[in-house]
Amino acid sequence: MDGDGLRLNMNGLDYLILALYFVTVLGVGFAARRAIRTSVDFFLSGRSLPAWVTGLAFVSANLGALEIIGMAANGAQYGVMTVHYYWIGAVPAMVFLGIVMMPFYYGSKVRSVPEYLRLRFNRPTHLLNALSFAVAQVLIAGVNLYALALVMQALLGWPLWTAIVVGAAIVLAYITIGGLSGAIYNEVLQFFVILAGLIPVTVIGLVKVGGWNGLMDAVADTKLGEAGLHAWQDTGSTANPLGAHWIGIVFGLGFVLSFGYWTTNFAEVQRALSAKNMSAARRTPIIAAYPKLFIPLVTVIPGLVALVTVKGLGAESGDLQYNNAIPLLMRDLLPNGVLGVAVTGLLASFMAGMAANVSGFNTVFTYDIWQAYIRRDRSDEYYLRVGRWATVAAVVIGIGTAFIAAGFSNIMNYIQALFSVFNAPLFATFIIGMFWKRMTALAGFWSLLLGTLVSLSLYLLYKGGVVDFNSDLEESFWGAGLAFVTAVVVAAIITPLTSPKRDEELRGLVYGMGGVDLKGDVLAGDAVWYRSPVLLGLIAVALAALFYIPVF
């Protein structure tokens, strides 16, 4: 097969399935609108949702088109090593967030991650994080928007800019109308729609290549070779498809990038903050970890199928870029009807990802920038209006940043670079501040700023050809690690030279200082043993380790 012409052969049934989905999404937005009376209802769903809803929304918010198109691209480009992004690069951090960090977030009643930094450190640290988070969210929203446009281009033959504007308008409609509840309930729906779209691609693809064994034999005959079938083989050096040493994988991806993303990314944490009580908030990311364990089956496997069935995949530009692995498989494998479900699943994934970015942006912009520094002490209705206008602004800026993403042949590489610059130094500042009560406000500000600048500098030096790495992803791993180390060193140097906050100011914000009540709002049903966040978390981490055995 070749990649000439990515246009999908959609018929009336496929378009009907797509139309029904769009009507449902907007209907959910209108239904959610009835519950919005205050800004907390709009931005945090009134802190009223059950754990299974917030848990599925948590994983769905991450399961954007970026994840699906990007991880399938990685599967084709790097082979089985892509599973690291799930089993070491997601699950342990999600469990850590639920068990250790959510009590501080939820217990302190903060409305956002930057607000926690204001309470723990000071206003300059708060403003720096709010601004960097806002920038990161509109850049990532642009990636999701570009990923959608790729699909719409393939589906309808629309020009890129038309697809970008139309896709943005749909997300804008249901978040502006329904707020976070509209986004979250749609994310639960989208989770199932996404799976319904990806499972047929995976199953039909495997059947076509002769099952799992047939796929393994075929991958061994590609340019990846035998190395494309293993997760850890040859990671004692960088002579592997990922071009990464095991230290970079474990420390850069498994610790800094992963923990930095999952524990401090407000677009994710916001879903847990909307839970109805402390137990539900802690279980939210842990419930999400279970589907996350299995998602490589419907992202990495299709990437490998595309590698062996699409001739010429991996071109620098045109239809045969790695980013098009999933659309090419849909074109080549799926009958009408099933094709409609798959396309709907891809569009749903885009919406879930972009909605998470936009709802995170509008909350941080309204509470942490506008209310904190520009217009204080206004009515709740005023901030509700600002939130809706911030939603519009985020989508409009996202349209612009989509064209930045269009310059990358593998959008996952771009997104990892963004995480290494924005999330890694934030995680370092956060984790030290949460566990070391002596850390001062000035140390918090300078560790965050200098960690960010070091990671950004390394990325620019790499892009300018001054510093050399084996791959874009290796640069991201090193950038994240360097940002983390910089933040730790800066905190260690500045803290002894400056005075800390008083103990009473740190209650509920720092580990071991008290002030966090894990049981006060627990409902009778939450006390049963199988709802224990610690037990559920340990099982998820054990499963992640076991899953590595067949592909070691």
Short mmCIF file of N, CA and C in Angstrom, two decimals, residues 33-139:
data_model
loop_
_atom_site.label_atom_id
_atom_site.label_comp_id
_atom_site.label_asym_id
_atom_site.label_seq_id
_atom_site.Cartn_x
_atom_site.Cartn_y
_atom_site.Cartn_z
N ARG A 33 -25.30 23.11 31.50
CA ARG A 33 -25.49 24.54 31.76
C ARG A 33 -26.48 24.79 32.90
N ARG A 34 -27.47 23.89 33.03
CA ARG A 34 -28.51 24.09 34.05
C ARG A 34 -27.94 24.09 35.46
N ALA A 35 -26.79 23.41 35.65
CA ALA A 35 -26.21 23.30 37.00
C ALA A 35 -25.25 24.45 37.31
N ILE A 36 -25.04 25.37 36.37
CA ILE A 36 -24.04 26.43 36.59
C ILE A 36 -24.69 27.68 37.17
N ARG A 37 -24.41 27.93 38.44
CA ARG A 37 -24.92 29.14 39.09
C ARG A 37 -23.78 30.03 39.58
N THR A 38 -22.63 29.42 39.88
CA THR A 38 -21.50 30.18 40.40
C THR A 38 -20.25 29.87 39.58
N SER A 39 -19.18 30.63 39.86
CA SER A 39 -17.92 30.38 39.13
C SER A 39 -17.33 29.02 39.50
N VAL A 40 -17.54 28.55 40.75
CA VAL A 40 -17.04 27.23 41.15
C VAL A 40 -17.78 26.13 40.36
N ASP A 41 -19.07 26.35 40.08
CA ASP A 41 -19.80 25.41 39.24
C ASP A 41 -19.19 25.37 37.83
N PHE A 42 -18.84 26.53 37.30
CA PHE A 42 -18.31 26.61 35.93
C PHE A 42 -16.91 26.03 35.84
N PHE A 43 -16.04 26.39 36.80
CA PHE A 43 -14.63 26.01 36.72
C PHE A 43 -14.31 24.67 37.38
N LEU A 44 -15.09 24.25 38.40
CA LEU A 44 -14.77 23.03 39.15
C LEU A 44 -15.98 22.12 39.36
N SER A 45 -17.02 22.27 38.54
CA SER A 45 -18.21 21.42 38.62
C SER A 45 -18.83 21.39 40.01
N GLY A 46 -18.65 22.50 40.76
CA GLY A 46 -19.22 22.57 42.11
C GLY A 46 -18.65 21.55 43.08
N ARG A 47 -17.48 20.95 42.74
CA ARG A 47 -16.86 19.88 43.55
C ARG A 47 -17.90 18.83 43.95
N SER A 48 -18.56 18.24 42.96
CA SER A 48 -19.70 17.37 43.27
C SER A 48 -19.70 16.03 42.54
N LEU A 49 -18.66 15.71 41.77
CA LEU A 49 -18.74 14.54 40.88
C LEU A 49 -18.20 13.27 41.54
N PRO A 50 -18.77 12.09 41.18
CA PRO A 50 -18.28 10.81 41.74
C PRO A 50 -16.94 10.40 41.14
N ALA A 51 -16.22 9.52 41.83
CA ALA A 51 -14.85 9.15 41.43
C ALA A 51 -14.79 8.48 40.07
N TRP A 52 -15.78 7.65 39.72
CA TRP A 52 -15.70 6.95 38.43
C TRP A 52 -15.83 7.94 37.28
N VAL A 53 -16.63 9.00 37.46
CA VAL A 53 -16.77 10.02 36.41
C VAL A 53 -15.48 10.81 36.28
N THR A 54 -14.94 11.29 37.41
CA THR A 54 -13.70 12.09 37.34
C THR A 54 -12.52 11.23 36.90
N GLY A 55 -12.53 9.93 37.26
CA GLY A 55 -11.45 9.04 36.85
C GLY A 55 -11.41 8.83 35.35
N LEU A 56 -12.58 8.57 34.75
CA LEU A 56 -12.63 8.39 33.29
C LEU A 56 -12.34 9.71 32.58
N ALA A 57 -12.81 10.82 33.14
CA ALA A 57 -12.51 12.13 32.53
C ALA A 57 -11.01 12.41 32.61
N PHE A 58 -10.39 11.99 33.71
CA PHE A 58 -8.95 12.20 33.92
C PHE A 58 -8.15 11.53 32.81
N VAL A 59 -8.47 10.25 32.52
CA VAL A 59 -7.71 9.54 31.48
C VAL A 59 -8.11 10.04 30.09
N SER A 60 -9.38 10.39 29.92
CA SER A 60 -9.86 10.87 28.61
C SER A 60 -9.25 12.22 28.26
N ALA A 61 -9.08 13.08 29.28
CA ALA A 61 -8.48 14.40 29.03
C ALA A 61 -7.07 14.26 28.48
N ASN A 62 -6.39 13.18 28.87
CA ASN A 62 -5.04 12.92 28.36
C ASN A 62 -5.07 12.16 27.03
N LEU A 63 -6.19 11.48 26.77
CA LEU A 63 -6.30 10.63 25.58
C LEU A 63 -6.74 11.46 24.38
N GLY A 64 -6.07 12.58 24.18
CA GLY A 64 -6.42 13.46 23.06
C GLY A 64 -5.92 12.88 21.74
N ALA A 65 -6.26 13.58 20.67
CA ALA A 65 -5.77 13.17 19.36
C ALA A 65 -4.24 13.17 19.37
N LEU A 66 -3.69 14.08 20.18
CA LEU A 66 -2.24 14.14 20.37
C LEU A 66 -1.70 12.78 20.83
N GLU A 67 -2.38 12.21 21.81
CA GLU A 67 -1.97 10.92 22.35
C GLU A 67 -2.12 9.81 21.31
N ILE A 68 -3.28 9.81 20.65
CA ILE A 68 -3.59 8.71 19.73
C ILE A 68 -2.74 8.80 18.46
N ILE A 69 -2.76 9.96 17.82
CA ILE A 69 -1.98 10.13 16.60
C ILE A 69 -0.48 10.10 16.94
N GLY A 70 -0.11 10.78 18.04
CA GLY A 70 1.30 10.87 18.42
C GLY A 70 1.88 9.55 18.86
N MET A 71 1.14 8.78 19.67
CA MET A 71 1.68 7.50 20.15
C MET A 71 1.69 6.43 19.06
N ALA A 72 0.72 6.49 18.13
CA ALA A 72 0.78 5.57 16.98
C ALA A 72 1.98 5.93 16.11
N ALA A 73 2.24 7.24 15.95
CA ALA A 73 3.43 7.69 15.21
C ALA A 73 4.70 7.17 15.88
N ASN A 74 4.74 7.27 17.21
CA ASN A 74 5.89 6.76 17.97
C ASN A 74 6.02 5.25 17.83
N GLY A 75 4.88 4.54 17.82
CA GLY A 75 4.90 3.10 17.66
C GLY A 75 5.56 2.71 16.33
N ALA A 76 5.21 3.46 15.28
CA ALA A 76 5.79 3.19 13.96
C ALA A 76 7.27 3.59 13.90
N GLN A 77 7.62 4.69 14.61
CA GLN A 77 8.98 5.22 14.53
C GLN A 77 9.95 4.52 15.48
N TYR A 78 9.48 4.19 16.69
CA TYR A 78 10.36 3.67 17.73
C TYR A 78 10.05 2.23 18.15
N GLY A 79 8.92 1.67 17.67
CA GLY A 79 8.58 0.30 18.01
C GLY A 79 8.03 0.15 19.42
N VAL A 80 8.25 -1.04 20.00
CA VAL A 80 7.66 -1.39 21.30
C VAL A 80 8.16 -0.48 22.42
N MET A 81 9.30 0.18 22.24
CA MET A 81 9.82 1.07 23.30
C MET A 81 8.83 2.18 23.66
N THR A 82 7.85 2.42 22.78
CA THR A 82 6.82 3.43 23.05
C THR A 82 6.03 3.13 24.31
N VAL A 83 5.97 1.84 24.74
CA VAL A 83 5.21 1.49 25.95
C VAL A 83 5.77 2.18 27.19
N HIS A 84 7.02 2.64 27.13
CA HIS A 84 7.59 3.35 28.29
C HIS A 84 6.73 4.57 28.68
N TYR A 85 6.10 5.19 27.69
CA TYR A 85 5.29 6.38 27.98
C TYR A 85 4.08 6.05 28.85
N TYR A 86 3.72 4.78 28.92
CA TYR A 86 2.56 4.36 29.70
C TYR A 86 2.97 3.71 31.02
N TRP A 87 3.80 2.66 30.94
CA TRP A 87 4.03 1.81 32.11
C TRP A 87 5.03 2.39 33.09
N ILE A 88 6.04 3.12 32.59
CA ILE A 88 6.93 3.81 33.53
C ILE A 88 6.69 5.31 33.48
N GLY A 89 6.15 5.79 32.34
CA GLY A 89 6.01 7.22 32.12
C GLY A 89 4.64 7.78 32.45
N ALA A 90 3.76 6.99 33.09
CA ALA A 90 2.44 7.51 33.45
C ALA A 90 1.93 6.88 34.75
N VAL A 91 1.80 5.55 34.78
CA VAL A 91 1.10 4.89 35.89
C VAL A 91 1.70 5.20 37.27
N PRO A 92 3.03 5.08 37.49
CA PRO A 92 3.56 5.40 38.83
C PRO A 92 3.25 6.84 39.26
N ALA A 93 3.36 7.78 38.32
CA ALA A 93 3.10 9.19 38.67
C ALA A 93 1.63 9.42 38.98
N MET A 94 0.72 8.76 38.26
CA MET A 94 -0.72 8.90 38.53
C MET A 94 -1.05 8.38 39.92
N VAL A 95 -0.43 7.26 40.29
CA VAL A 95 -0.65 6.68 41.62
C VAL A 95 -0.09 7.60 42.70
N PHE A 96 1.11 8.16 42.47
CA PHE A 96 1.72 9.08 43.42
C PHE A 96 0.83 10.32 43.63
N LEU A 97 0.28 10.83 42.54
CA LEU A 97 -0.62 11.99 42.64
C LEU A 97 -1.81 11.67 43.55
N GLY A 98 -2.41 10.49 43.34
CA GLY A 98 -3.59 10.13 44.12
C GLY A 98 -3.30 9.91 45.59
N ILE A 99 -2.20 9.19 45.87
CA ILE A 99 -1.92 8.82 47.26
C ILE A 99 -1.29 9.97 48.04
N VAL A 100 -0.31 10.65 47.44
CA VAL A 100 0.50 11.61 48.19
C VAL A 100 0.08 13.07 47.99
N MET A 101 -0.19 13.48 46.75
CA MET A 101 -0.34 14.91 46.48
C MET A 101 -1.78 15.42 46.53
N MET A 102 -2.76 14.58 46.15
CA MET A 102 -4.15 15.05 46.15
C MET A 102 -4.63 15.52 47.54
N PRO A 103 -4.18 14.88 48.64
CA PRO A 103 -4.62 15.41 49.94
C PRO A 103 -4.27 16.89 50.13
N PHE A 104 -3.11 17.33 49.59
CA PHE A 104 -2.73 18.74 49.75
C PHE A 104 -3.53 19.64 48.80
N TYR A 105 -3.71 19.18 47.57
CA TYR A 105 -4.51 19.96 46.62
C TYR A 105 -5.95 20.10 47.10
N TYR A 106 -6.58 18.95 47.36
CA TYR A 106 -8.01 18.96 47.68
C TYR A 106 -8.25 19.51 49.08
N GLY A 107 -7.36 19.12 50.02
CA GLY A 107 -7.53 19.54 51.41
C GLY A 107 -7.35 21.03 51.62
N SER A 108 -6.46 21.66 50.83
CA SER A 108 -6.24 23.10 50.99
C SER A 108 -7.30 23.93 50.28
N LYS A 109 -8.24 23.24 49.56
CA LYS A 109 -9.35 23.89 48.85
C LYS A 109 -8.86 24.90 47.80
N VAL A 110 -7.65 24.67 47.25
CA VAL A 110 -7.19 25.56 46.18
C VAL A 110 -8.02 25.29 44.93
N ARG A 111 -8.13 26.31 44.08
CA ARG A 111 -8.92 26.17 42.86
C ARG A 111 -8.05 25.84 41.66
N SER A 112 -6.72 25.88 41.86
CA SER A 112 -5.80 25.58 40.75
C SER A 112 -4.43 25.22 41.32
N VAL A 113 -3.56 24.67 40.46
CA VAL A 113 -2.19 24.35 40.87
C VAL A 113 -1.39 25.63 41.17
N PRO A 114 -1.44 26.68 40.33
CA PRO A 114 -0.71 27.91 40.67
C PRO A 114 -1.14 28.50 42.02
N GLU A 115 -2.43 28.35 42.37
CA GLU A 115 -2.89 28.90 43.65
C GLU A 115 -2.21 28.19 44.82
N TYR A 116 -1.93 26.90 44.68
CA TYR A 116 -1.18 26.18 45.72
C TYR A 116 0.20 26.82 45.89
N LEU A 117 0.86 27.17 44.77
CA LEU A 117 2.19 27.78 44.85
C LEU A 117 2.14 29.15 45.53
N ARG A 118 1.04 29.87 45.35
CA ARG A 118 0.91 31.18 46.03
C ARG A 118 0.86 30.98 47.54
N LEU A 119 0.10 29.98 47.99
CA LEU A 119 -0.01 29.72 49.42
C LEU A 119 1.31 29.18 50.00
N ARG A 120 1.98 28.30 49.22
CA ARG A 120 3.21 27.68 49.73
C ARG A 120 4.40 28.65 49.66
N PHE A 121 4.48 29.43 48.59
CA PHE A 121 5.63 30.33 48.41
C PHE A 121 5.21 31.80 48.47
N ASN A 122 4.99 32.41 47.32
CA ASN A 122 4.61 33.84 47.30
C ASN A 122 3.94 34.19 45.98
N ARG A 123 3.56 35.46 45.85
CA ARG A 123 2.83 35.89 44.65
C ARG A 123 3.69 35.87 43.37
N PRO A 124 4.98 36.26 43.43
CA PRO A 124 5.77 36.17 42.19
C PRO A 124 5.86 34.74 41.63
N THR A 125 6.03 33.75 42.53
CA THR A 125 6.07 32.35 42.08
C THR A 125 4.73 31.96 41.48
N HIS A 126 3.66 32.41 42.11
CA HIS A 126 2.29 32.15 41.64
C HIS A 126 2.09 32.73 40.24
N LEU A 127 2.48 33.98 40.05
CA LEU A 127 2.28 34.64 38.75
C LEU A 127 3.13 33.97 37.66
N LEU A 128 4.38 33.65 38.00
CA LEU A 128 5.27 32.99 37.03
C LEU A 128 4.66 31.67 36.57
N ASN A 129 4.16 30.85 37.50
CA ASN A 129 3.57 29.57 37.13
C ASN A 129 2.26 29.75 36.36
N ALA A 130 1.44 30.73 36.79
CA ALA A 130 0.17 30.97 36.09
C ALA A 130 0.42 31.36 34.63
N LEU A 131 1.40 32.23 34.41
CA LEU A 131 1.70 32.67 33.03
C LEU A 131 2.30 31.52 32.20
N SER A 132 3.24 30.78 32.79
CA SER A 132 3.87 29.68 32.02
C SER A 132 2.84 28.59 31.73
N PHE A 133 1.94 28.32 32.69
CA PHE A 133 0.90 27.32 32.46
C PHE A 133 -0.04 27.76 31.33
N ALA A 134 -0.43 29.05 31.37
CA ALA A 134 -1.34 29.56 30.34
C ALA A 134 -0.71 29.43 28.95
N VAL A 135 0.58 29.77 28.84
CA VAL A 135 1.29 29.65 27.56
C VAL A 135 1.33 28.19 27.11
N ALA A 136 1.69 27.29 28.04
CA ALA A 136 1.79 25.86 27.70
C ALA A 136 0.44 25.33 27.21
N GLN A 137 -0.65 25.73 27.88
CA GLN A 137 -1.96 25.19 27.51
C GLN A 137 -2.40 25.61 26.12
N VAL A 138 -2.14 26.87 25.74
CA VAL A 138 -2.56 27.28 24.39
C VAL A 138 -1.65 26.66 23.33
N LEU A 139 -0.38 26.39 23.68
CA LEU A 139 0.50 25.69 22.73
C LEU A 139 0.03 24.25 22.53
#
